[in-house]
Structures are given as C-alpha cells and as structure tokens.
C-alpha cells in the first residue's frame, strides 16, 4: 500500500512525462505558416542580413565588422541550428567581412558566393584562409544569375555583370554583389555598398530607349532592361549620399527602406539628403542605429515589420 | 608587555603591509633611496641580534618597525630604473625593436593586446643594443600571433597615461609594463627554440585554447564568453552590456575567476572525495592538488593564482570551522603575494576585493549569522532546509559586501542594492555550471556534431543567469550610481567597521 505522498509523486511524474511527450509530438508535427523572414541585424556600422526562408534555409549576406554578429545571430536562430546554408560576401571591406570571419569559426557554412575581387586587408585574408581551411565551396559570381530556393522563391544576382576574379578594383564598393530576393509577389533588393554608377547601370535610363538601342539588345541587363522594383530596399552604402540616387529610387519604388548603419559612425552615414530623398519618394525608413534589429516578415503577399525598439 | 609568538608574527606581517601601503602613496623621490632603507633594515636586525639576551621589553616593537621599513624597501626596489637598457627609456620615440610575446594574447572583440618582452633595440642602422622590459602592443585581430612568437616591431613607444579616473599607468605598472604602442608595423621573425619551461607553457596554452574552441562551438553568445570567463579566465570578449548588467546586479564575482569560483570547484571535489570514503584531511590535500592542476590548465594567470590561494584559505576556514584562527594565514598569504608584487596592494582592485571579502567572511559573517539564527529560532516557519540555505546565501553575500563596499564604490561608482536577491537566484547554479561546463567540451571532443546537445544543460542555465541579471537591474532602485566619494568617508567607514568587529569579539 503506497502512502498518499508517494502516490502523488508517481502521478505527477506520469503527468509530466505525458505532457513533455505531447509537447515533443506537437512540435514535431507542427508546421509553421510559410513565411519568409529577412532579418536586418544590428551589427553597428556595417551590413548584415540573415534571411530565413520558408523552406528552412539560412542565408547570410555580410557580417558587419565582427563586434556584434555573434550576439545578433542567436536572436534569430534557435540554439540547435548552427548551419548557414549560403553565405554571401558582397565585397571585402572590413565592415562586411569581419563578422563573416567569426561566423566561419562558430557555424557550419555550406556554400559561399563572392566576386573574387582582389583585396589585401588582413581581415579579408583571414576570411579567405578560413574558407580554404574549412574546405567550403566558394562560388565566384561572374555574371547575373538566378538561384532557385524553392518553387516560388528565388534569389536573383543582378551584379556584377562580368567576372571580377583576381581583378583590382579602384572602388571596392562598386564590386558589390547586388541581389534581389523574390517570394511570390514580394520583392527585396539588397544593394550592398553599390554606389551611383552601379545604380545607373542597373536603373532604366530615361535618355535611352532600350527598343531603339540595338547594341544593347543582346545585353538586356545593362541600362534599362532590368526590373528593379521592390517592396523592401536595403539602402546602398549605409545610406550614403554617393548611393541611392533619385533616378534609382524611382526605378525601385520601394515601400520600405532599411539603412544598416551604426550610431555616431565616423562617416556621417546616413546622409541627411538621402533621408530627405526617401521621404520625398514616400518610403518608410528603418535604421539599425535607431530601431535596433529590423525583421521583415513576408507571406508572399503581405509584409509585416518588427523592430527591436 | 607579553606578546605570544603568533601575535608577534601576525603584527610583523601587518606592519610589513602597512609599510607597503605607506610606500605606495609616497612620492617617488623619497623612494629612490632604496639602499638607505636596506641599510636601515640591516642596522635594526643587528640591534635586535645584539640585544637578544637582555629580554628588553621593546624588542617586538623594534621588530615591527623593521618590518615596516622592509615593506617600504620592498616597494622601492619594485620601481623601474630609467637606464638605456630598459625599453621604457625610449618612451616617446619612434623605435624599432625585437621582442618575444611573453604572455597569452589578450583577445578582445575587435583587437588583441600582446605583451612583448623586448630583446634588442635598433639605435641606428648598424647598432642594436640589448634591452629588457615589457611593451603592451595593441594590434588588429588578424594576422594573429601566439605566445612565444618573435616579432620585429616598429612604432612610437608611449608611456601609459591615466584615463579619466582610472590609473591605467599604475594598473600596467603592476604588470611590469611601462611602455605601450598602438597598431605597430610588425614583421614576424623565425622563432628561436623556446626553453623547456616556455615550451611546456605554450603546450598548456594550446590545450586551453582547444577547450575554449570546444566551448565556442557548443554555445552561443553571450553564454559562451560568460562560461569562458567563469572557467578559463578569458574575459576579453565579454560584451560590455553584460559586464554592466552583472556589475549592477552585484554578481561580477562569478564572471571573473574569483576566489569564489575556485572555492566552489574545491568544495565539489572535497565533497566527492568524502562521499567515496576519503578522510577530510586527505580530501583537502587532494582538492589542493586538483586546484593546482586547474590553475596550471588555465595558464596560471596572476589573478587566478591569487584567487586560488584565497580560495584555499576560504576552504580551510569552512572545513576547519575555526574562522578566527585563519586571520594569520590570510595575512601571511597577503604578505607572500605582496613580496612577489608589492604594487598589488594599491593598484589591484581584485586583490583588495578578495582579501577584504575573506576578512568579511571571517569577521562579519559570524555576526550576521548569530543575528539571523536568533530570528530563525523565534519564527518556526523559517525552519525548512531550503529556506535556511537561501538565508545563508543572503547573509553570506551581505557579509562579504560589508568590507568590500567602499572599494566597490570608489572603483566602480555603483552599489548594487539588489545583489542579495540576485545572488540567491543564481549562486546555487554555479556548481552545476562549473561541472557541466567542464564535462561538455570533453564530450564534444568525441562527438563534435552533437556539441549543442552536450552543452544544452549548461546553455540554459547560463541563459537563465543572463536573463536574471538583465531583468532584475531594470527594477527601480536595483542599484545606485555614486559619482564621487570623499576618501575621508572611506577611512571613517573602515574605522567604524573595525571598531564594531573588535567590540563584538570582545563581548
């Protein structure tokens, strides 16, 4: 004959076990609604975007300077998920590559996209060395192309137009990989640090009618043929004046713009003129220095934006 | 005047410490006569020796005075001579010198600080002089350098300076560093073979960094840097916000390898030995051995060795149960540490805090405990053992705060009012974190793919700790900011506290 106390103990253990089993089954069977989450991480002065696709892929575009990335990532990835399916280095400046060095140390990275442009900063060389050490496939982007991430989700690489492998570029910002993420009807444009020249290369030019310019017919991506329209724009070069030209904004017609910028940075980013320009075009602006991290959630048709503060 | 031998010994030690204290506040011009102080000590010893048969009453006082002068002399010989064979002689100049990284690199989030022992300095293109002395150089994260690397360094040497109210110059002087340089040009040279001892040390550091890698593979930030701070003494990468939150919550002592962390490891080990049937005395010896091995594993940084000695005394205190008898042991340990580095007394806040915390535990804790027991007896509801344990932690943290409070206010400008509560909420987890945090990296060496699983228990415990600190400091009146404190109040505080303890013990 068991005492009441012991009976109580046994029953509570049984209830606990059943409860946790139910929880496990529920979690296993539970399918979250298909959502695309684009997280603009607050890494101080620098870019870092973590894309979580509805199909479970993690895509990391740049990593900031490395001071904060390792604290930001866990806010958007569960503790058992240590895999980055695709890492994109837009260009090798320290405020983009620094964090990727740290990510390579801690996370399992499956594939990397990069232009191969030449740079000699110690941080970039360390990144290259780490990629080689870990034997991670490194794909050189030498032309515009499309990566299918799912039936209705694709990542278009718009720039560079030609191979920059082993080339020395005067302004590394203009070697940035420019990507457009398209999920059903929602579109995201990630400009990296690309400056005005690139924007003009991409944006349709009012002075050139593509139909009359026969020489450009076979290069539909250059000057005009490109659809830049997007709901969400990652503003080029931390909202600097050298990027985000009026003409370009008219071509993109974003509803929201995210400026990845650190508070009190040495460069005076973002430029007041650019902020005014966005306002004129009627774009809602989110900034990492004011809003902390910014999370854009899309179900393919509607966009919802969460922010840290 | 009849002083027992142990009293004479204790007071000699205390006068030595007073001598060092006086010397560390004297201007340097009084201290350059170290030979004169030495002569005085010799003279005093001769007097004591000659008069030893006369049983004169004042002999102990002469002895105390000798130790006082000895303290001053010890401090004065620790000051840096300014001669051309010392690297700091060239402060303010652009120089090119060769040196060896002689301490584990101090990794920060965005930079590395290397301590380099200078070997040769180039005066001009065809003349180089042998020099010695340490230089603290600040370099970017990459390329990375290791302990034992020989480097050719070109930079402008700078004498460290006070930063706001932080005596950075004195802080570095305590580590025997009188020159710094920032972002120098570095050319790595081929490494000459290290000596046997250095070879071994470098192997130990490699092992330590393997452990650190295993932890960072298994945990996320900030839990990883928190665990590394607690177990491996790697504190450089702790985020500033977390450090602040822990300071305001009054649990900084668990980040730093403090006497407390180490004492916990020892208590676990002792209990383990007792549980398998080893005697108390042998358990104490074993745990001292394991404590030593642990300090070796983390590369015996000075702060951890100090904490280890203090922890050992604390263990003695707990296991022998005769708290008052330990004063002599504590003071003697302090003397030994100050003999090695007399600058710690004024400039090492960690030394001051652990010394005073132990004094508090020896003298204030019994007072609080007696008081608390009176209350517990009158109220039967407090009789349950969990509550008793909680109350014990509260009065222990309160007691440890009493004598350390002025030092905390002076140096950190904030007082945590919520500390007792937060300590109760997190302290009981420390043994679990220390043990699971040491087992998980070993397991993940064998099955690295499942690292996150081995670390999951540690991870959630640490996460809870961070959550408690982050959220409890948001409560109103969780901590007070103290901009400035007049030194007189500090002295008055210690005078009153000292009198109170004396009065209580006399009663």
mmCIF file of N, CA, C and O in Angstrom, chain B residues 231-312:
data_model
loop_
_atom_site.group_PDB
_atom_site.id
_atom_site.type_symbol
_atom_site.label_atom_id
_atom_site.label_comp_id
_atom_site.label_asym_id
_atom_site.label_seq_id
_atom_site.Cartn_x
_atom_site.Cartn_y
_atom_site.Cartn_z
ATOM 1 N N UNK B 231 35.241 29.810 -16.382
ATOM 2 C CA UNK B 231 36.073 28.623 -16.245
ATOM 3 C C UNK B 231 37.508 28.860 -16.709
ATOM 4 O O UNK B 231 38.459 28.434 -16.064
ATOM 5 N N UNK B 232 37.682 29.582 -17.819
ATOM 6 C CA UNK B 232 39.023 29.668 -18.395
ATOM 7 C C UNK B 232 39.708 31.017 -18.182
ATOM 8 O O UNK B 232 40.822 31.228 -18.650
ATOM 9 N N UNK B 233 39.029 31.939 -17.507
ATOM 10 C CA UNK B 233 39.618 33.256 -17.273
ATOM 11 C C UNK B 233 39.763 34.062 -18.562
ATOM 12 O O UNK B 233 40.555 34.992 -18.633
ATOM 13 N N UNK B 234 39.014 33.704 -19.631
ATOM 14 C CA UNK B 234 39.046 34.504 -20.861
ATOM 15 C C UNK B 234 37.925 35.531 -20.784
ATOM 16 O O UNK B 234 36.784 35.210 -21.047
ATOM 17 N N UNK B 235 38.277 36.742 -20.428
ATOM 18 C CA UNK B 235 37.207 37.713 -20.220
ATOM 19 C C UNK B 235 37.131 38.782 -21.292
ATOM 20 O O UNK B 235 36.224 39.587 -21.293
ATOM 21 N N UNK B 236 38.105 38.780 -22.220
ATOM 22 C CA UNK B 236 38.215 39.874 -23.177
ATOM 23 C C UNK B 236 36.999 40.050 -24.065
ATOM 24 O O UNK B 236 36.662 41.150 -24.449
ATOM 25 N N UNK B 237 36.313 38.940 -24.408
ATOM 26 C CA UNK B 237 35.245 39.038 -25.383
ATOM 27 C C UNK B 237 33.868 39.202 -24.768
ATOM 28 O O UNK B 237 32.871 39.206 -25.469
ATOM 29 N N UNK B 238 33.824 39.352 -23.447
ATOM 30 C CA UNK B 238 32.524 39.583 -22.808
ATOM 31 C C UNK B 238 31.943 40.903 -23.279
ATOM 32 O O UNK B 238 32.616 41.924 -23.217
ATOM 33 N N UNK B 239 30.697 40.896 -23.738
ATOM 34 C CA UNK B 239 30.113 42.163 -24.179
ATOM 35 C C UNK B 239 29.959 43.152 -23.025
ATOM 36 O O UNK B 239 29.654 42.753 -21.889
ATOM 37 N N UNK B 240 30.183 44.407 -23.350
ATOM 38 C CA UNK B 240 30.163 45.468 -22.345
ATOM 39 C C UNK B 240 28.827 45.520 -21.601
ATOM 40 O O UNK B 240 28.793 45.687 -20.378
ATOM 41 N N UNK B 241 27.713 45.321 -22.339
ATOM 42 C CA UNK B 241 26.390 45.429 -21.707
ATOM 43 C C UNK B 241 26.224 44.361 -20.622
ATOM 44 O O UNK B 241 25.660 44.608 -19.566
ATOM 45 N N UNK B 242 26.757 43.158 -20.925
ATOM 46 C CA UNK B 242 26.621 42.070 -19.968
ATOM 47 C C UNK B 242 27.447 42.368 -18.716
ATOM 48 O O UNK B 242 26.995 42.153 -17.594
ATOM 49 N N UNK B 243 28.664 42.881 -18.926
ATOM 50 C CA UNK B 243 29.512 43.230 -17.784
ATOM 51 C C UNK B 243 28.801 44.240 -16.900
ATOM 52 O O UNK B 243 28.794 44.122 -15.676
ATOM 53 N N UNK B 244 28.193 45.248 -17.547
ATOM 54 C CA UNK B 244 27.470 46.270 -16.789
ATOM 55 C C UNK B 244 26.323 45.674 -16.012
ATOM 56 O O UNK B 244 26.151 45.954 -14.826
ATOM 57 N N UNK B 245 25.529 44.839 -16.702
ATOM 58 C CA UNK B 245 24.367 44.250 -16.042
ATOM 59 C C UNK B 245 24.811 43.426 -14.840
ATOM 60 O O UNK B 245 24.202 43.492 -13.776
ATOM 61 N N UNK B 246 25.903 42.664 -15.000
ATOM 62 C CA UNK B 246 26.373 41.835 -13.894
ATOM 63 C C UNK B 246 26.881 42.694 -12.740
ATOM 64 O O UNK B 246 26.679 42.352 -11.579
ATOM 65 N N UNK B 247 27.536 43.819 -13.074
ATOM 66 C CA UNK B 247 28.028 44.699 -12.013
ATOM 67 C C UNK B 247 26.856 45.305 -11.261
ATOM 68 O O UNK B 247 26.850 45.362 -10.027
ATOM 69 N N UNK B 248 25.833 45.746 -12.010
ATOM 70 C CA UNK B 248 24.690 46.370 -11.360
ATOM 71 C C UNK B 248 23.880 45.358 -10.559
ATOM 72 O O UNK B 248 23.268 45.699 -9.554
ATOM 73 N N UNK B 249 23.885 44.101 -11.012
ATOM 74 C CA UNK B 249 23.156 43.077 -10.284
ATOM 75 C C UNK B 249 23.987 42.527 -9.119
ATOM 76 O O UNK B 249 23.499 41.735 -8.332
ATOM 77 N N UNK B 250 25.267 42.943 -9.052
ATOM 78 C CA UNK B 250 26.102 42.501 -7.934
ATOM 79 C C UNK B 250 26.593 41.077 -8.062
ATOM 80 O O UNK B 250 26.827 40.395 -7.063
ATOM 81 N N UNK B 251 26.771 40.571 -9.284
ATOM 82 C CA UNK B 251 27.291 39.213 -9.433
ATOM 83 C C UNK B 251 28.529 39.170 -10.330
ATOM 84 O O UNK B 251 28.821 38.161 -10.958
ATOM 85 N N UNK B 252 29.274 40.304 -10.362
ATOM 86 C CA UNK B 252 30.509 40.311 -11.145
ATOM 87 C C UNK B 252 31.459 39.215 -10.680
ATOM 88 O O UNK B 252 32.224 38.670 -11.473
ATOM 89 N N UNK B 253 31.380 38.896 -9.398
ATOM 90 C CA UNK B 253 32.328 37.922 -8.848
ATOM 91 C C UNK B 253 32.217 36.549 -9.508
ATOM 92 O O UNK B 253 33.139 35.755 -9.408
ATOM 93 N N UNK B 254 31.097 36.290 -10.219
ATOM 94 C CA UNK B 254 31.040 34.973 -10.873
ATOM 95 C C UNK B 254 31.610 35.001 -12.280
ATOM 96 O O UNK B 254 31.862 33.966 -12.863
ATOM 97 N N UNK B 255 31.811 36.185 -12.865
ATOM 98 C CA UNK B 255 32.439 36.228 -14.192
ATOM 99 C C UNK B 255 33.937 36.035 -14.037
ATOM 100 O O UNK B 255 34.538 35.182 -14.663
ATOM 101 N N UNK B 256 34.516 36.871 -13.194
ATOM 102 C CA UNK B 256 35.957 36.794 -13.016
ATOM 103 C C UNK B 256 36.259 35.490 -12.321
ATOM 104 O O UNK B 256 35.463 35.018 -11.523
ATOM 105 N N UNK B 257 37.418 34.884 -12.645
ATOM 106 C CA UNK B 257 37.812 33.743 -11.840
ATOM 107 C C UNK B 257 38.146 34.322 -10.496
ATOM 108 O O UNK B 257 39.167 34.946 -10.305
ATOM 109 N N UNK B 258 37.221 34.187 -9.589
ATOM 110 C CA UNK B 258 37.437 34.802 -8.292
ATOM 111 C C UNK B 258 37.703 33.680 -7.321
ATOM 112 O O UNK B 258 37.588 32.510 -7.662
ATOM 113 N N UNK B 259 38.066 34.054 -6.120
ATOM 114 C CA UNK B 259 38.247 33.047 -5.101
ATOM 115 C C UNK B 259 37.007 32.184 -4.995
ATOM 116 O O UNK B 259 37.071 30.984 -4.775
ATOM 117 N N UNK B 260 35.838 32.823 -5.239
ATOM 118 C CA UNK B 260 34.587 32.126 -5.057
ATOM 119 C C UNK B 260 34.409 30.958 -6.032
ATOM 120 O O UNK B 260 34.104 29.838 -5.626
ATOM 121 N N UNK B 261 34.620 31.230 -7.334
ATOM 122 C CA UNK B 261 34.508 30.162 -8.329
ATOM 123 C C UNK B 261 35.400 28.995 -7.971
ATOM 124 O O UNK B 261 35.003 27.844 -8.029
ATOM 125 N N UNK B 262 36.642 29.348 -7.633
ATOM 126 C CA UNK B 262 37.620 28.309 -7.372
ATOM 127 C C UNK B 262 37.261 27.566 -6.098
ATOM 128 O O UNK B 262 37.350 26.341 -6.035
ATOM 129 N N UNK B 263 36.785 28.308 -5.098
ATOM 130 C CA UNK B 263 36.373 27.654 -3.864
ATOM 131 C C UNK B 263 35.265 26.650 -4.142
ATOM 132 O O UNK B 263 35.238 25.564 -3.570
ATOM 133 N N UNK B 264 34.357 27.019 -5.062
ATOM 134 C CA UNK B 264 33.257 26.106 -5.388
ATOM 135 C C UNK B 264 33.793 24.812 -6.002
ATOM 136 O O UNK B 264 33.406 23.717 -5.606
ATOM 137 N N UNK B 265 34.734 24.961 -6.943
ATOM 138 C CA UNK B 265 35.317 23.759 -7.534
ATOM 139 C C UNK B 265 35.899 22.886 -6.434
ATOM 140 O O UNK B 265 35.687 21.668 -6.393
ATOM 141 N N UNK B 266 36.631 23.525 -5.515
ATOM 142 C CA UNK B 266 37.278 22.752 -4.452
ATOM 143 C C UNK B 266 36.264 22.064 -3.553
ATOM 144 O O UNK B 266 36.442 20.903 -3.193
ATOM 145 N N UNK B 267 35.199 22.801 -3.202
ATOM 146 C CA UNK B 267 34.199 22.207 -2.313
ATOM 147 C C UNK B 267 33.558 20.992 -2.985
ATOM 148 O O UNK B 267 33.350 19.955 -2.356
ATOM 149 N N UNK B 268 33.295 21.113 -4.295
ATOM 150 C CA UNK B 268 32.734 19.970 -5.020
ATOM 151 C C UNK B 268 33.676 18.779 -4.933
ATOM 152 O O UNK B 268 33.265 17.657 -4.629
ATOM 153 N N UNK B 269 34.959 19.050 -5.166
ATOM 154 C CA UNK B 269 35.930 17.956 -5.165
ATOM 155 C C UNK B 269 36.034 17.325 -3.773
ATOM 156 O O UNK B 269 36.024 16.101 -3.633
ATOM 157 N N UNK B 270 36.086 18.176 -2.759
ATOM 158 C CA UNK B 270 36.196 17.643 -1.400
ATOM 159 C C UNK B 270 34.994 16.753 -1.083
ATOM 160 O O UNK B 270 35.129 15.636 -0.593
ATOM 161 N N UNK B 271 33.804 17.281 -1.416
ATOM 162 C CA UNK B 271 32.601 16.507 -1.136
ATOM 163 C C UNK B 271 32.611 15.170 -1.870
ATOM 164 O O UNK B 271 32.194 14.158 -1.339
ATOM 165 N N UNK B 272 33.137 15.208 -3.098
ATOM 166 C CA UNK B 272 33.240 13.987 -3.872
ATOM 167 C C UNK B 272 34.148 12.986 -3.161
ATOM 168 O O UNK B 272 33.797 11.812 -2.991
ATOM 169 N N UNK B 273 35.297 13.462 -2.707
ATOM 170 C CA UNK B 273 36.241 12.562 -2.031
ATOM 171 C C UNK B 273 35.647 12.011 -0.742
ATOM 172 O O UNK B 273 35.793 10.831 -0.428
ATOM 173 N N UNK B 274 34.961 12.895 0.003
ATOM 174 C CA UNK B 274 34.368 12.434 1.255
ATOM 175 C C UNK B 274 33.294 11.388 0.959
ATOM 176 O O UNK B 274 33.176 10.375 1.655
ATOM 177 N N UNK B 275 32.551 11.626 -0.117
ATOM 178 C CA UNK B 275 31.492 10.687 -0.479
ATOM 179 C C UNK B 275 32.050 9.317 -0.830
ATOM 180 O O UNK B 275 31.421 8.296 -0.555
ATOM 181 N N UNK B 276 33.244 9.248 -1.434
ATOM 182 C CA UNK B 276 33.793 7.932 -1.757
ATOM 183 C C UNK B 276 34.647 7.402 -0.610
ATOM 184 O O UNK B 276 35.352 6.414 -0.763
ATOM 185 N N UNK B 277 34.610 8.069 0.524
ATOM 186 C CA UNK B 277 35.201 7.485 1.711
ATOM 187 C C UNK B 277 36.623 7.915 2.028
ATOM 188 O O UNK B 277 37.357 7.191 2.702
ATOM 189 N N UNK B 278 37.025 9.064 1.555
ATOM 190 C CA UNK B 278 38.355 9.577 1.899
ATOM 191 C C UNK B 278 38.194 10.507 3.102
ATOM 192 O O UNK B 278 37.155 11.143 3.257
ATOM 193 N N UNK B 279 39.203 10.569 3.942
ATOM 194 C CA UNK B 279 39.081 11.414 5.123
ATOM 195 C C UNK B 279 39.102 12.885 4.731
ATOM 196 O O UNK B 279 39.545 13.258 3.654
ATOM 197 N N UNK B 280 38.621 13.720 5.647
ATOM 198 C CA UNK B 280 38.541 15.160 5.393
ATOM 199 C C UNK B 280 39.899 15.741 5.044
ATOM 200 O O UNK B 280 40.050 16.490 4.095
ATOM 201 N N UNK B 281 40.887 15.357 5.864
ATOM 202 C CA UNK B 281 42.225 15.909 5.681
ATOM 203 C C UNK B 281 42.764 15.542 4.298
ATOM 204 O O UNK B 281 43.242 16.404 3.557
ATOM 205 N N UNK B 282 42.605 14.242 3.928
ATOM 206 C CA UNK B 282 43.099 13.805 2.623
ATOM 207 C C UNK B 282 42.319 14.494 1.509
ATOM 208 O O UNK B 282 42.894 14.884 0.490
ATOM 209 N N UNK B 283 40.998 14.662 1.733
ATOM 210 C CA UNK B 283 40.167 15.342 0.746
ATOM 211 C C UNK B 283 40.665 16.747 0.487
ATOM 212 O O UNK B 283 40.758 17.197 -0.657
ATOM 213 N N UNK B 284 41.042 17.420 1.572
ATOM 214 C CA UNK B 284 41.556 18.785 1.466
ATOM 215 C C UNK B 284 42.849 18.795 0.650
ATOM 216 O O UNK B 284 43.047 19.640 -0.221
ATOM 217 N N UNK B 285 43.726 17.817 0.930
ATOM 218 C CA UNK B 285 45.001 17.739 0.208
ATOM 219 C C UNK B 285 44.763 17.468 -1.270
ATOM 220 O O UNK B 285 45.327 18.136 -2.143
ATOM 221 N N UNK B 286 43.880 16.489 -1.546
ATOM 222 C CA UNK B 286 43.578 16.146 -2.935
ATOM 223 C C UNK B 286 43.049 17.364 -3.681
ATOM 224 O O UNK B 286 43.460 17.668 -4.799
ATOM 225 N N UNK B 287 42.100 18.064 -3.027
ATOM 226 C CA UNK B 287 41.483 19.174 -3.745
ATOM 227 C C UNK B 287 42.493 20.290 -3.948
ATOM 228 O O UNK B 287 42.444 21.007 -4.942
ATOM 229 N N UNK B 288 43.449 20.418 -3.016
ATOM 230 C CA UNK B 288 44.509 21.406 -3.231
ATOM 231 C C UNK B 288 45.323 21.030 -4.459
ATOM 232 O O UNK B 288 45.673 21.884 -5.280
ATOM 233 N N UNK B 289 45.594 19.731 -4.607
ATOM 234 C CA UNK B 289 46.337 19.253 -5.772
ATOM 235 C C UNK B 289 45.568 19.555 -7.060
ATOM 236 O O UNK B 289 46.119 20.054 -8.043
ATOM 237 N N UNK B 290 44.252 19.215 -7.025
ATOM 238 C CA UNK B 290 43.448 19.419 -8.227
ATOM 239 C C UNK B 290 43.318 20.910 -8.534
ATOM 240 O O UNK B 290 43.357 21.332 -9.696
ATOM 241 N N UNK B 291 43.216 21.706 -7.460
ATOM 242 C CA UNK B 291 43.197 23.160 -7.625
ATOM 243 C C UNK B 291 44.459 23.630 -8.364
ATOM 244 O O UNK B 291 44.399 24.413 -9.306
ATOM 245 N N UNK B 292 45.612 23.064 -7.920
ATOM 246 C CA UNK B 292 46.874 23.401 -8.575
ATOM 247 C C UNK B 292 46.847 23.013 -10.049
ATOM 248 O O UNK B 292 47.215 23.800 -10.924
ATOM 249 N N UNK B 293 46.350 21.791 -10.313
ATOM 250 C CA UNK B 293 46.297 21.316 -11.699
ATOM 251 C C UNK B 293 45.402 22.216 -12.546
ATOM 252 O O UNK B 293 45.727 22.538 -13.686
ATOM 253 N N UNK B 294 44.287 22.646 -11.951
ATOM 254 C CA UNK B 294 43.364 23.527 -12.662
ATOM 255 C C UNK B 294 44.041 24.856 -13.005
ATOM 256 O O UNK B 294 43.936 25.352 -14.131
ATOM 257 N N UNK B 295 44.778 25.410 -12.029
ATOM 258 C CA UNK B 295 45.469 26.679 -12.280
ATOM 259 C C UNK B 295 46.495 26.509 -13.392
ATOM 260 O O UNK B 295 46.675 27.395 -14.223
ATOM 261 N N UNK B 296 47.160 25.347 -13.417
ATOM 262 C CA UNK B 296 48.119 25.072 -14.487
ATOM 263 C C UNK B 296 47.395 25.033 -15.832
ATOM 264 O O UNK B 296 47.824 25.626 -16.814
ATOM 265 N N UNK B 297 46.233 24.351 -15.838
ATOM 266 C CA UNK B 297 45.477 24.194 -17.089
ATOM 267 C C UNK B 297 45.103 25.540 -17.702
ATOM 268 O O UNK B 297 45.130 25.717 -18.920
ATOM 269 N N UNK B 298 44.742 26.511 -16.863
ATOM 270 C CA UNK B 298 44.338 27.796 -17.431
ATOM 271 C C UNK B 298 45.529 28.741 -17.572
ATOM 272 O O UNK B 298 45.363 29.915 -17.880
ATOM 273 N N UNK B 299 46.752 28.217 -17.383
ATOM 274 C CA UNK B 299 47.940 29.020 -17.659
ATOM 275 C C UNK B 299 48.372 29.928 -16.515
ATOM 276 O O UNK B 299 49.015 30.946 -16.751
ATOM 277 N N UNK B 300 48.016 29.580 -15.310
ATOM 278 C CA UNK B 300 48.293 30.334 -14.076
ATOM 279 C C UNK B 300 48.439 31.852 -14.255
ATOM 280 O O UNK B 300 49.445 32.441 -13.933
ATOM 281 N N UNK B 301 47.386 32.501 -14.736
ATOM 282 C CA UNK B 301 47.430 33.963 -14.720
ATOM 283 C C UNK B 301 47.461 34.448 -13.273
ATOM 284 O O UNK B 301 46.862 33.814 -12.399
ATOM 285 N N UNK B 302 48.167 35.554 -13.039
ATOM 286 C CA UNK B 302 48.396 36.027 -11.669
ATOM 287 C C UNK B 302 47.085 36.141 -10.895
ATOM 288 O O UNK B 302 47.008 35.735 -9.734
ATOM 289 N N UNK B 303 46.030 36.648 -11.565
ATOM 290 C CA UNK B 303 44.783 36.873 -10.846
ATOM 291 C C UNK B 303 44.189 35.548 -10.368
ATOM 292 O O UNK B 303 43.650 35.468 -9.265
ATOM 293 N N UNK B 304 44.296 34.522 -11.192
ATOM 294 C CA UNK B 304 43.715 33.234 -10.809
ATOM 295 C C UNK B 304 44.538 32.570 -9.715
ATOM 296 O O UNK B 304 43.985 31.918 -8.831
ATOM 297 N N UNK B 305 45.867 32.744 -9.769
ATOM 298 C CA UNK B 305 46.704 32.160 -8.727
ATOM 299 C C UNK B 305 46.362 32.808 -7.385
ATOM 300 O O UNK B 305 46.191 32.142 -6.364
ATOM 301 N N UNK B 306 46.201 34.135 -7.424
ATOM 302 C CA UNK B 306 45.809 34.856 -6.220
ATOM 303 C C UNK B 306 44.479 34.321 -5.711
ATOM 304 O O UNK B 306 44.316 33.987 -4.540
ATOM 305 N N UNK B 307 43.528 34.179 -6.631
ATOM 306 C CA UNK B 307 42.215 33.675 -6.246
ATOM 307 C C UNK B 307 42.332 32.265 -5.677
ATOM 308 O O UNK B 307 41.651 31.920 -4.717
ATOM 309 N N UNK B 308 43.228 31.468 -6.275
ATOM 310 C CA UNK B 308 43.417 30.106 -5.803
ATOM 311 C C UNK B 308 43.908 30.070 -4.364
ATOM 312 O O UNK B 308 43.398 29.302 -3.548
ATOM 313 N N UNK B 309 44.888 30.936 -4.057
ATOM 314 C CA UNK B 309 45.411 30.977 -2.686
ATOM 315 C C UNK B 309 44.304 31.388 -1.719
ATOM 316 O O UNK B 309 44.088 30.771 -0.674
ATOM 317 N N UNK B 310 43.571 32.433 -2.110
ATOM 318 C CA UNK B 310 42.485 32.906 -1.250
ATOM 319 C C UNK B 310 41.430 31.808 -1.062
ATOM 320 O O UNK B 310 40.911 31.603 0.032
ATOM 321 N N UNK B 311 41.129 31.120 -2.178
ATOM 322 C CA UNK B 311 40.104 30.073 -2.111
ATOM 323 C C UNK B 311 40.545 28.973 -1.165
ATOM 324 O O UNK B 311 39.745 28.435 -0.407
ATOM 325 N N UNK B 312 41.851 28.671 -1.226
ATOM 326 C CA UNK B 312 42.339 27.609 -0.354
ATOM 327 C C UNK B 312 42.169 27.992 1.110
ATOM 328 O O UNK B 312 41.756 27.178 1.932
#
